Coordinates of C-alpha atoms in Angstrom, one line a residue:
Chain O
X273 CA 10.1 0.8 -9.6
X274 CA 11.3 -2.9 -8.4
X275 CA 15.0 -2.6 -8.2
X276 CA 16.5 -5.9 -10.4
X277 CA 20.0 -7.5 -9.6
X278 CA 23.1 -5.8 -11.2
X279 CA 22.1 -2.2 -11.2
X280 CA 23.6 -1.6 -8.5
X281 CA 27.3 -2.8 -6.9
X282 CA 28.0 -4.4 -4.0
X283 CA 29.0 -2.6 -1.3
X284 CA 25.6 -0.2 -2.1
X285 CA 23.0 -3.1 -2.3
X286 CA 24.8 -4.6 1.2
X287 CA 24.2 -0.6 2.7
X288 CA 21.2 -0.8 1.5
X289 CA 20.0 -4.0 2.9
X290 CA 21.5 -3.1 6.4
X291 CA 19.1 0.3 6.4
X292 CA 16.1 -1.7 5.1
X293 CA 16.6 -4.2 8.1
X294 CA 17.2 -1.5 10.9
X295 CA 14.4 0.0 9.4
X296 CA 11.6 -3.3 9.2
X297 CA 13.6 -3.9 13.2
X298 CA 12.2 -0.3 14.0
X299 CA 9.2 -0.9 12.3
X300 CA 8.7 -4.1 13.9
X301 CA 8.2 -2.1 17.7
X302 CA 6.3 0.9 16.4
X303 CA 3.7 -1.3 14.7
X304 CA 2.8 -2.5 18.1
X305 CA 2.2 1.0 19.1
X306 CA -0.5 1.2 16.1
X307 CA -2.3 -2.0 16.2
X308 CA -5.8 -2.5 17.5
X309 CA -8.5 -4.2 17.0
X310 CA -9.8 -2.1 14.1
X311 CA -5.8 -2.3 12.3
X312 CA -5.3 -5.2 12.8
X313 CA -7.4 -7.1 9.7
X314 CA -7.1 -3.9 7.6
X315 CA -3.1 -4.5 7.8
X316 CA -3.7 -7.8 6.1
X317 CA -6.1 -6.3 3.9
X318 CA -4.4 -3.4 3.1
X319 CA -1.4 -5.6 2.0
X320 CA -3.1 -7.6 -0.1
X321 CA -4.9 -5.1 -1.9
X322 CA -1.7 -3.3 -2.6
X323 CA -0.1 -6.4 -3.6
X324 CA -3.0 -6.9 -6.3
X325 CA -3.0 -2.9 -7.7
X326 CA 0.5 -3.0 -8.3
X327 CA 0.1 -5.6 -10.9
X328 CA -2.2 -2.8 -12.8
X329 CA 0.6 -1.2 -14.6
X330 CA -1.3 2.1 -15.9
X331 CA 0.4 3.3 -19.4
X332 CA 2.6 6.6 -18.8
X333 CA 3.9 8.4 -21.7
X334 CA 6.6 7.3 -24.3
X335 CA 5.6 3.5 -24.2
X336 CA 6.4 3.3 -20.6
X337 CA 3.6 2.2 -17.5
X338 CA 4.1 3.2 -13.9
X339 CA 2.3 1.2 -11.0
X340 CA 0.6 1.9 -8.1
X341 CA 3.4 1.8 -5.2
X342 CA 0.9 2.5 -2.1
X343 CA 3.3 3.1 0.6
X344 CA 1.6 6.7 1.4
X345 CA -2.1 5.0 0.8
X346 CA -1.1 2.2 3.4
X347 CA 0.6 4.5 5.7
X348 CA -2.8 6.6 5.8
X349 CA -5.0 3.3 6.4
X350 CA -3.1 1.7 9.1
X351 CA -0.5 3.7 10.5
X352 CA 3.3 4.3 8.7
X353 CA 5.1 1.8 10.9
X354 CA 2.5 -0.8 9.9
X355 CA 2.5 0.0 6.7
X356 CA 6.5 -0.1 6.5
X357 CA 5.7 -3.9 7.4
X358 CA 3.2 -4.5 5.0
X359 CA 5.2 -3.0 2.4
X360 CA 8.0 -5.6 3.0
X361 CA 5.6 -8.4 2.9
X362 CA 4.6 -7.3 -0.2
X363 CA 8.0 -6.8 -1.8
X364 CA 9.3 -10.2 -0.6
X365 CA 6.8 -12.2 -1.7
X366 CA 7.4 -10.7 -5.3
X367 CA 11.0 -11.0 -5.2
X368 CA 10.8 -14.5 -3.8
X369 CA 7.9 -16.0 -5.5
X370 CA 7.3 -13.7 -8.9
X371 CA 11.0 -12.6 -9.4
X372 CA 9.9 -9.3 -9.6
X373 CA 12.8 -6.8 -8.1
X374 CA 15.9 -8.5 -7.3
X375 CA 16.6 -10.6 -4.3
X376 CA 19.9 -9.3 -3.5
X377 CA 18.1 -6.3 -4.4
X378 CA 15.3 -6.9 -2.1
X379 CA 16.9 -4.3 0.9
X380 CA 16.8 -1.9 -2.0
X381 CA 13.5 -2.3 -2.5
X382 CA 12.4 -2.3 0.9
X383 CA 14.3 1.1 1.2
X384 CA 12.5 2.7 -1.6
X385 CA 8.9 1.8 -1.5
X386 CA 8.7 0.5 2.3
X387 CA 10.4 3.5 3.7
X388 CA 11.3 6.0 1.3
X389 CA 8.2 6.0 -0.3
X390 CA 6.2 5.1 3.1
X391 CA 7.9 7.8 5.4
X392 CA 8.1 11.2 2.3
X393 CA 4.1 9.9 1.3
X394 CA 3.1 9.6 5.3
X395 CA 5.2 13.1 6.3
X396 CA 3.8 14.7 3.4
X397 CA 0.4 13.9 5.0
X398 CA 0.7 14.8 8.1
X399 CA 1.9 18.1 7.7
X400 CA -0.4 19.1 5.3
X401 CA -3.8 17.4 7.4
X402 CA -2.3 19.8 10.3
X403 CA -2.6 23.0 7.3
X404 CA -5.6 21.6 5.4
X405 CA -9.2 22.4 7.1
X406 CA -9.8 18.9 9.0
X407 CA -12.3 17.7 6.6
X408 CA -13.1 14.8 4.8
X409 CA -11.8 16.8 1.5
X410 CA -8.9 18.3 3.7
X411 CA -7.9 14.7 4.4
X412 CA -8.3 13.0 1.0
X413 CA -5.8 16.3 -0.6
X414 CA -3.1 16.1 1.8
X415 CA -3.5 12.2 1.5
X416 CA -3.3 12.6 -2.5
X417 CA -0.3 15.1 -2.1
X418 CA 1.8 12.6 -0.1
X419 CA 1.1 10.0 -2.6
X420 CA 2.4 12.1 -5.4
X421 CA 5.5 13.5 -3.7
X422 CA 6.1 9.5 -2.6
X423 CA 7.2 8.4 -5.9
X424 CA 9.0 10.6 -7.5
X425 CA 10.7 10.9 -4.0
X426 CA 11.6 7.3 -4.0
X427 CA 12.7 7.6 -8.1
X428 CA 15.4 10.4 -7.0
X429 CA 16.5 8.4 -3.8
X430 CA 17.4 5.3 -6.2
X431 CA 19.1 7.6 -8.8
X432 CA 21.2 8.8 -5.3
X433 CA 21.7 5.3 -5.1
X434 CA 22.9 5.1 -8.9
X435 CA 25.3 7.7 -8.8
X436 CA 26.8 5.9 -5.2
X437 CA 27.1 3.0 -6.7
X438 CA 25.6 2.2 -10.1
X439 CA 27.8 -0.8 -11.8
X440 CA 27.3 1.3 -15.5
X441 CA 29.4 4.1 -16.4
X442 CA 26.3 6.6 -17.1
X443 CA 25.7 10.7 -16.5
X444 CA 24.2 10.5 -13.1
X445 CA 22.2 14.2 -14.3
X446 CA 21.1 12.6 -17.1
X447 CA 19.4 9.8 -15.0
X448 CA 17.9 12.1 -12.8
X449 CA 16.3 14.2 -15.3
X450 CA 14.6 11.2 -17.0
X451 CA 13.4 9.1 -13.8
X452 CA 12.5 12.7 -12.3
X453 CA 10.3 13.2 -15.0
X454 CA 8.9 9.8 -15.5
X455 CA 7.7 9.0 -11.9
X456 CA 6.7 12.6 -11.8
X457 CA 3.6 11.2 -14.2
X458 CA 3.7 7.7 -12.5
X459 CA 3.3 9.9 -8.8
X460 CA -0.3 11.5 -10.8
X461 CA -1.7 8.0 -11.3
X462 CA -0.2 7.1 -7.6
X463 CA -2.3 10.0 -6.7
X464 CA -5.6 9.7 -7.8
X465 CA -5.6 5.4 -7.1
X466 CA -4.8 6.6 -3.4
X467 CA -7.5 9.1 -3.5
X468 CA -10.0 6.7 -5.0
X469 CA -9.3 3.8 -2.9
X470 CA -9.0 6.4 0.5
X471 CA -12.5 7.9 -0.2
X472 CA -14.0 4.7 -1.0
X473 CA -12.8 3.2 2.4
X474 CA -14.5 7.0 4.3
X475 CA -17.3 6.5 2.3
X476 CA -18.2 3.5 4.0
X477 CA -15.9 3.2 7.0
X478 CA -14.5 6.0 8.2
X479 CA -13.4 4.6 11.8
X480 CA -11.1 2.1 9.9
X481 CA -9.0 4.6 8.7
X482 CA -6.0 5.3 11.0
X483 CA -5.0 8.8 9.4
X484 CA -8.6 9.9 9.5
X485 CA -9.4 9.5 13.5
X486 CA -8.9 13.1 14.5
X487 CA -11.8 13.4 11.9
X488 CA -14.1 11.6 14.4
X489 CA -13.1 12.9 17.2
X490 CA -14.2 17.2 15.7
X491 CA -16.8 15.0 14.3
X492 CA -16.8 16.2 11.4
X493 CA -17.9 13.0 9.8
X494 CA -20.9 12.6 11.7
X495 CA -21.6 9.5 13.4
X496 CA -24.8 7.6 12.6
X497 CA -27.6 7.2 14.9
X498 CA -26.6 3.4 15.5
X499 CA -22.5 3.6 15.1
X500 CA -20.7 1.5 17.9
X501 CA -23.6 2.4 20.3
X502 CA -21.4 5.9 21.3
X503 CA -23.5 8.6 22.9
X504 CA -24.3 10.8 19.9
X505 CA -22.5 14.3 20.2
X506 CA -25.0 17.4 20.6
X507 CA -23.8 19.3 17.4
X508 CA -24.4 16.1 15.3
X509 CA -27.4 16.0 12.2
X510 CA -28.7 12.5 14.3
X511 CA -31.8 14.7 15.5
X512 CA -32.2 15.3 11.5
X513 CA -32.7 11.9 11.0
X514 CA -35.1 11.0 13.8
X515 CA -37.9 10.9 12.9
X516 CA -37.3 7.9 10.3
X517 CA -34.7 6.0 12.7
X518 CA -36.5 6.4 15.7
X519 CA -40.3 5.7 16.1
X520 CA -40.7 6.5 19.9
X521 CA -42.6 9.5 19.9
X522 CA -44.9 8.7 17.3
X523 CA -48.8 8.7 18.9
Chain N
X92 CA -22.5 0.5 9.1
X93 CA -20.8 -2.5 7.1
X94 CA -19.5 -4.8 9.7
X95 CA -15.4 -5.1 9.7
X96 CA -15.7 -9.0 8.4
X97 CA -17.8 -7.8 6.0
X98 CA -15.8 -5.4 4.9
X99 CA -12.5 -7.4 4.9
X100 CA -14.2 -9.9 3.0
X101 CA -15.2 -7.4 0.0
X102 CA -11.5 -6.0 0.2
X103 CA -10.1 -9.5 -0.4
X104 CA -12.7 -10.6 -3.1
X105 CA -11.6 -7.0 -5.2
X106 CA -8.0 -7.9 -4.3
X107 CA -8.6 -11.5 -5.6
X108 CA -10.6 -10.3 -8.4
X109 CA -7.8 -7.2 -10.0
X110 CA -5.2 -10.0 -9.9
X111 CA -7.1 -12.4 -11.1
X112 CA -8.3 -11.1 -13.9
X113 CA -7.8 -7.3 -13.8
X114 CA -4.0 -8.0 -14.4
X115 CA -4.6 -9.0 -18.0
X116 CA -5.6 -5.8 -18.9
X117 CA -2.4 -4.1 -17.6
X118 CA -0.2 -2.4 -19.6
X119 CA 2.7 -4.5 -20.5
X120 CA 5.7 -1.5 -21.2
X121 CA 8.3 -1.0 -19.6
X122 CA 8.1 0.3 -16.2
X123 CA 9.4 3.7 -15.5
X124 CA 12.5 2.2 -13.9
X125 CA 13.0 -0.3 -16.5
X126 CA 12.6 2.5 -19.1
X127 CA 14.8 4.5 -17.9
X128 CA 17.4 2.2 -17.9
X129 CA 17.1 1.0 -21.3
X130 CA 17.2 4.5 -22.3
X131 CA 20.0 5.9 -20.1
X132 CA 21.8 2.3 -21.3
X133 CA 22.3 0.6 -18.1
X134 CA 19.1 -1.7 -18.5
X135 CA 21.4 -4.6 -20.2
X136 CA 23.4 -4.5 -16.4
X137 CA 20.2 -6.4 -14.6
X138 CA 20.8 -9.7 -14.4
X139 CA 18.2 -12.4 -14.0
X140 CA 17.4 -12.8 -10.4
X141 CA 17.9 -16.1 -8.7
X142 CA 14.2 -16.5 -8.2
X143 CA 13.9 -16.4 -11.8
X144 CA 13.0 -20.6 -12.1
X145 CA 10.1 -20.0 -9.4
X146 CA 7.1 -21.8 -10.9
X147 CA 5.3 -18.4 -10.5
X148 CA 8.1 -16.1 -11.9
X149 CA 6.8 -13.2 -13.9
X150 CA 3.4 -13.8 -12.8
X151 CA 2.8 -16.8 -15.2
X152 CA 2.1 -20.0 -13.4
X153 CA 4.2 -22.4 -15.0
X154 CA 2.7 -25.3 -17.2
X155 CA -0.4 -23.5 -17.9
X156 CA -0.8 -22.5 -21.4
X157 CA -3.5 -20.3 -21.5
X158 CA -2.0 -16.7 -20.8
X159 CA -4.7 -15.1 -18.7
X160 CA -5.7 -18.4 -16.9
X161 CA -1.5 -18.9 -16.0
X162 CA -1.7 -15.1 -14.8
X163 CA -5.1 -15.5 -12.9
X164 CA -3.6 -17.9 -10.6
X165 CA -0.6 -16.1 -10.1
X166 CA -2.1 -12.9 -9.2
X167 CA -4.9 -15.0 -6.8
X168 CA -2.0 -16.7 -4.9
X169 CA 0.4 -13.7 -4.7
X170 CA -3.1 -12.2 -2.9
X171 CA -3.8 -14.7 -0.7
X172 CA 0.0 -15.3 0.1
X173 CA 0.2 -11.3 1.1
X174 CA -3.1 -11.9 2.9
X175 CA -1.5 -14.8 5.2
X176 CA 1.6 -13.6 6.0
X177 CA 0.9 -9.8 6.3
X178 CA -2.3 -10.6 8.5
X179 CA -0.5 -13.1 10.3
X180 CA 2.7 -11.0 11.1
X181 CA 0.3 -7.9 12.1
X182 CA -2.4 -10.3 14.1
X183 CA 0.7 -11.9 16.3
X184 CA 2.4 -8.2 16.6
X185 CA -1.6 -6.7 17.8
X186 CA -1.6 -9.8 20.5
X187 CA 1.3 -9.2 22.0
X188 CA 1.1 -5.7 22.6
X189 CA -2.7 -6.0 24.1
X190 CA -3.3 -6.6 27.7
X191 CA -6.7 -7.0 27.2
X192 CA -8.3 -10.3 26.1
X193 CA -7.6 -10.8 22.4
X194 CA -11.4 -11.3 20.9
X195 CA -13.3 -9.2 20.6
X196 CA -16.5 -8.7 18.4
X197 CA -14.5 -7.4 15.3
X198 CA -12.9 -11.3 14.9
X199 CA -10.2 -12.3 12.6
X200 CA -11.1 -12.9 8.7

């Protein structure tokens, strides 16, 4: 999905570049807004972990391989204006220092995957947590759903981009249909990484997932016995587990 | 529970080890972008990007023969750069926006 030089003209890589920085300047304020102590070393994290899976091209059909974007996965760990930032990290270190995407390309690119692909893949979420029953599964479909609908969302918002400005004299249609259907198979892989990686971080830390703290709060994912020394809610399975955790009332 | 440096410190180690050496065993095609272009014939209007001569262009460290060694330490630095910068930005952004003192028992990795 990394935009290269010369694709596109000008006058559309300058209006690009102008959105990407109003957007990483809006970014920049509602990140403070979403860091704590418990986002603040997942952000770094998170960044770097994205920064590693998108060099796991996954083969797609026809002799073509799709990557991981992880703009929706991000968005869900640490909060979308966070992960707007950590998305532009990520894309300027591999235009700058791997020559991957463009570097008067690089607004583009920050468009599309940090927040095009970040705000459709963070959206979709939300809306469908608020539908979906809040649990863990509830969370990890609407979370896989966003991460679908974020790539081939960002794939149609470049070919926009194409028929504004493309430099080659091509059937815009024709473009569509073929990146449509393309990043419509890349958004399946982008899917079920996302979904992976989300239930791997639940599995073993919940309260580190931004997206998933109304979780905690219905407690549906029940706290354990000795979790950040919180009074244990009534409704909880603790009492379940007392009799192997806590020793006091044996005689 | 894991504790969060715990945890942060698995994270980078799997980030450190899927560039490192998971990246070999990616698939080398064409991205869908790249082959769409080549299909729809506008792929020959890229031109090279002006980054193109950085000694880690393409993820292949430059001067290192061996293809998944030269790779391996491109993916490990592009990690650890991300890591720096992206944990940096976010740490001085979290600072700022606290009242409250800054450590607490979660530290920094």
């Amino acid at each position: 999905m990394h935009v290269p030089d010369g694709y596109l003209d000008a006058a559309t890589t300058a209006g690009t570049a102008a959105v990407a920085a109003a957007g990483v300047a809006l970014a920049l304020r509602g990140a403070r807004r979403e860091l704590d102590e418990r986002t603040a070393p997942m952000a770094g994290l998170t960044a770097a972990f994205v920064f590693a899976v998108q060099m796991m091209n996954f083969p797609v059909a026809y002799g073509t391989s799709g990557h991981l974007i992880g703009g929706a996965l991000t968005a869900v760990l640490v909060g979308p204006w966070t992960a707007a930032l950590c998305m532009t990290v990520v894309l300027m270190v591999q235009a700058l220092v791997f020559a991957d995407g463009g570097l008067t390309a690089l607004g583009t690119n920050v468009g599309l995957m940090g927040l095009v692909a970040v705000g459709v893949g963070y959206g979709a979420f939300r809306l469908l947590r608020a539908l979906l029953p809040a649990t863990r599964t509830g969370l990890l479909a609407a979370a896989g759903v966003g991460a679908f609908l974020s790539v081939p969302a960002a794939a149609l918002v470049f070919v926009g981009l194409f028929g504004l400005g493309g430099v080659a004299d091509v059937s815009v249609a024709s473009v569509a249909a073929a990146m449509g259907g393309v990043h419509l198979l890349i958004g399946l892989g982008e899917a079920a990484i996302s979904v992976a990686v989300l239930g791997a971080v639940l599995a073993v830390r919940p309260d580190l997932v931004r997206g998933a703290r109304h979780l905690q709060r219905a407690t549906a994912l029940a706290p354990r016995p000795e979790s950040a020394g919180r009074p244990v809610a009534p409704n909880t399975v603790a009492p379940v587990s007392a009799p192997t955790s806590a020793p006091v009332d044996a005689r | 529970m894991t504790r969060t440096r715990t945890f942060v410190l698995i994270g980078v180690v799997l980030a450190l080890l899927i560039a490192g050496v998971g990246s070999y065993y990616a698939s080398s095609s064409p991205d869908g972008l790249e082959a769409t272009a080549e299909e729809q014939g506008f792929g020959d209007t890229a031109r090279d990007s002006a980054a193109a001569g950085s000694p880690l262009a393409d993820y292949q460290a430059s001067g290192v023969d061996d293809e998944r060694l030269s790779g391996g330490l491109a993916g490990v630095t592009g990690v650890l750069m991300v890591l720096v910068l992206a944990g940096g930005l976010t740490l001085v952004l979290r600072r700022r926006s606290t009242a409250e003192p800054a450590d607490t028992t979660t530290g920094t990795h």
